[in-house]
Coordinates of C-alpha atoms in Angstrom, one line a residue:
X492 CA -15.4 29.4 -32.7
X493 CA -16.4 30.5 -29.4
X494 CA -14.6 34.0 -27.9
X495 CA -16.1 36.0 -25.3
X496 CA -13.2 38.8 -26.1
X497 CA -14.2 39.0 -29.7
X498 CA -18.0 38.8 -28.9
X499 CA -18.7 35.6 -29.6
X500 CA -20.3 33.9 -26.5
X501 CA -21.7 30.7 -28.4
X502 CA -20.2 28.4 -31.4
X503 CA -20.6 30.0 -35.0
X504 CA -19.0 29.5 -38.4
X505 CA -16.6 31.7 -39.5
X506 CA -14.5 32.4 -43.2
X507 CA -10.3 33.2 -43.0
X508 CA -8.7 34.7 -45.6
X509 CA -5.3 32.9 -46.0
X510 CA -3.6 35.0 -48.5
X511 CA -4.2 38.0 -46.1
X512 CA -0.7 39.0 -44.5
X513 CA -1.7 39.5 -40.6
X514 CA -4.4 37.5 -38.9
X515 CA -6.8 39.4 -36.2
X516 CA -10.4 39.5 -35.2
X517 CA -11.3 41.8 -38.2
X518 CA -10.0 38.8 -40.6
X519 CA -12.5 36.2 -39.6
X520 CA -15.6 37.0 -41.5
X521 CA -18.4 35.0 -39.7
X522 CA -20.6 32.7 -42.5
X523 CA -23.1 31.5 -39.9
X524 CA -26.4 33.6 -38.9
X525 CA -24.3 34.1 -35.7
X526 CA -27.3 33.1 -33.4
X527 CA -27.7 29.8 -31.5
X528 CA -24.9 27.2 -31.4
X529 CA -23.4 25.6 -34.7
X530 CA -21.0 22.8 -35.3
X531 CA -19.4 21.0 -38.3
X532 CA -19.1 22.7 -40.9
X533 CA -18.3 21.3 -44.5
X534 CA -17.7 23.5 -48.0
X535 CA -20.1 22.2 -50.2
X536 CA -18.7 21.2 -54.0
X537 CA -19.8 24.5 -55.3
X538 CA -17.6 26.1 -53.0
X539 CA -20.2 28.8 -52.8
X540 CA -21.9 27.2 -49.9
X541 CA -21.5 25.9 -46.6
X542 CA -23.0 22.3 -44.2
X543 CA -23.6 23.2 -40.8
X544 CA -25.5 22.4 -38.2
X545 CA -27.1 24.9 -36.1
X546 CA -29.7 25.4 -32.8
X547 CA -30.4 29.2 -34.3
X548 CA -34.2 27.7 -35.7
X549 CA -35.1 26.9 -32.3
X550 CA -33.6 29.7 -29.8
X551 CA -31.0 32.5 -30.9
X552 CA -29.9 32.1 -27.7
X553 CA -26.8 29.9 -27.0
X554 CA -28.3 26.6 -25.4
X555 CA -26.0 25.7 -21.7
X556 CA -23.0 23.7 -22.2
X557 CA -22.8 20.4 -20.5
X558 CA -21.4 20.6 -16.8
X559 CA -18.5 17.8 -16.3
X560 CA -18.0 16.1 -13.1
X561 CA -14.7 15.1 -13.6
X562 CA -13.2 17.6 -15.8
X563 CA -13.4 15.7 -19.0
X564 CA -14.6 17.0 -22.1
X565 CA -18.7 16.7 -22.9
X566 CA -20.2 17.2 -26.2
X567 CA -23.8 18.2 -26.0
X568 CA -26.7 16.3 -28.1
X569 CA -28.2 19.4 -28.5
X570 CA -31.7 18.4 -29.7
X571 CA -32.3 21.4 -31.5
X572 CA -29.8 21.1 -33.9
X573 CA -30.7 20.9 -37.6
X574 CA -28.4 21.0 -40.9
X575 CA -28.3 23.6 -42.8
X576 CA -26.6 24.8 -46.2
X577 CA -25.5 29.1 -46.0
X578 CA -23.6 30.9 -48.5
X579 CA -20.4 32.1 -47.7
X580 CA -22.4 35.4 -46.7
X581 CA -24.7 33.4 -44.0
X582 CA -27.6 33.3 -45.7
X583 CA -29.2 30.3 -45.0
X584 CA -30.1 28.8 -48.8
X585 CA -32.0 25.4 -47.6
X586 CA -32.9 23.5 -44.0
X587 CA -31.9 19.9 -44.7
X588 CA -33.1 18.1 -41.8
X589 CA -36.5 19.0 -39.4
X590 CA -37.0 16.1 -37.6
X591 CA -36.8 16.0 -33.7
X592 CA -33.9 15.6 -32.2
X593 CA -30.2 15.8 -32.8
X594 CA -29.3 16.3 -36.2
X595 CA -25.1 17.2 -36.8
X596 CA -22.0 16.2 -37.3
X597 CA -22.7 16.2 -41.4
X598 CA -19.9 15.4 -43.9
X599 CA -20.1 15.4 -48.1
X600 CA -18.6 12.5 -49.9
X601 CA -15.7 13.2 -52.1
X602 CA -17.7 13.2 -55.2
X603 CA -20.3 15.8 -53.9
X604 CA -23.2 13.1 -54.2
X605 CA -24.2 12.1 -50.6
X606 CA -24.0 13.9 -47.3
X607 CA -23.9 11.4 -44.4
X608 CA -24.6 12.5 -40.9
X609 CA -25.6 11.7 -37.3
X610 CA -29.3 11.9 -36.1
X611 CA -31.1 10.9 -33.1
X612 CA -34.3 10.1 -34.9
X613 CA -34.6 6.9 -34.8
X614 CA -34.4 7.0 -30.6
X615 CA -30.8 6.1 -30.4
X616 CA -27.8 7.7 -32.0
X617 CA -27.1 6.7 -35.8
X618 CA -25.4 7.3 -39.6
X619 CA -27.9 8.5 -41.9
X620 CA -26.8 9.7 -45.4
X621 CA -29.1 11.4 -47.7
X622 CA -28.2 13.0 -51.4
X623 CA -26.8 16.4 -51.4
X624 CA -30.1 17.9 -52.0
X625 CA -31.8 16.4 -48.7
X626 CA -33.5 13.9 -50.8
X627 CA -33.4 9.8 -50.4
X628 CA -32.4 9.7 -46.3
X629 CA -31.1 6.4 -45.1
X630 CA -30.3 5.0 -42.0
X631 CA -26.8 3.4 -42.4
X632 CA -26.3 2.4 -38.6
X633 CA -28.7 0.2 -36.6
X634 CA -26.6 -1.0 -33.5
X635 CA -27.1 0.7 -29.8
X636 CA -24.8 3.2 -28.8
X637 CA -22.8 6.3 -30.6
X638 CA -22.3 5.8 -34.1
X639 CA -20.9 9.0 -35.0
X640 CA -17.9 11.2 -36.6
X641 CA -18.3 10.1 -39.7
X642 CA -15.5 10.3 -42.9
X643 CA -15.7 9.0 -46.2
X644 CA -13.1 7.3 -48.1
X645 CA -11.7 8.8 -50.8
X646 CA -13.6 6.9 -53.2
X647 CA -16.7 7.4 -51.4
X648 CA -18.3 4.2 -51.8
X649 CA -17.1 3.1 -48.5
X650 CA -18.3 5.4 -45.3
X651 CA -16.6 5.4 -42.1
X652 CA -17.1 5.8 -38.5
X653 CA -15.7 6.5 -35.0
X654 CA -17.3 3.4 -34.2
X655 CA -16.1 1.6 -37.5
X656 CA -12.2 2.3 -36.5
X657 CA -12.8 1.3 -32.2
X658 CA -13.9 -2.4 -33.8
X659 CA -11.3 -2.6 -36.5
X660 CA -8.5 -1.8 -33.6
X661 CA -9.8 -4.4 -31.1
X662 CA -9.4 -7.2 -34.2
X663 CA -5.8 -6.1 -34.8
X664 CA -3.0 -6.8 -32.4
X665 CA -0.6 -4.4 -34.2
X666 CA -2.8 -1.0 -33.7
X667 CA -2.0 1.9 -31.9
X668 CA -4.1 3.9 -30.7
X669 CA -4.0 7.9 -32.1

């Protein structure tokens, strides 16, 4: 959430209590180290812990947004970003990724085994998964362009991508598109 009004000038995680009767600024309790920019976040199976990613390693500073030229929306490939796990106090417990580059967009698999993600490292953006603990990284993706926005299935044995559904569509004459 980014709001200049309740002092928050650059993206950070925060916590909502949804059995509290009234929602204001004093019911969002913030989960992320509130510095830098953070994306994607993702309750972990203890539900203890959070996923994020986050630029806060490399600058507490919030990092420029992307300027559009024609009024569309940009998402930056901020190269700073890592993943993280916090708990649900914003202590960071563990930095899962430290390569160069961008490093986001993470997801866990239903079964709390795997935690797939995108990642610049390989020059070009790609899927990676790795266990939940960091361990055992593997690139999933290998073709040029965005493969991102990545979902499991419910059964996680099968992982799936922004770039997964755009080919499935183009196959199928009787898709709409969302």
């Amino acid at each position: 959430m980014t709001n200049k009004a309740f002092g928050v000038p650059c993206d950070q995680i925060f916590m909502l209590d949804l059995q509290e009767q009234e929602f204001n600024e004093n019911s969002l309790k913030l989960i992320s180290t509130g510095k830098g920019r953070t994306t994607c976040s993702y309750y972990m199976p203890d539900g203890k812990h959070i996923l994020y990613a986050s630029t806060h390693a490399d600058n507490h500073a919030c990092p420029a947004p992307p300027k559009s030229t024609d009024g569309k929306y940009l998402w930056a490939i901020y190269p700073e970003f890592d993943i993280y796990i916090a708990d649900l106090n914003g202590n960071i417990t563990k930095k899962l990724t430290d390569s160069p580059g961008y490093d986001a967009e993470a997801v866990v698999s239903p079964d709390g085994k795997k935690i797939a993600f995108t990642s610049i490292r390989s020059g070009d953006l790609e899927i990676y998964t790795m266990d939940i603990d960091g361990s055992n990284l593997k690139q999933i993706t290998f073709g040029l362009g965005y493969d991102g926005v990545v979902s499991f299935r419910m059964t996680a044995r099968k992982l799936y991508s922004v770039l997964h559904v755009q080919k499935r569509r183009k196959k199928s004459k009787n898709t709409k598109s969302c």
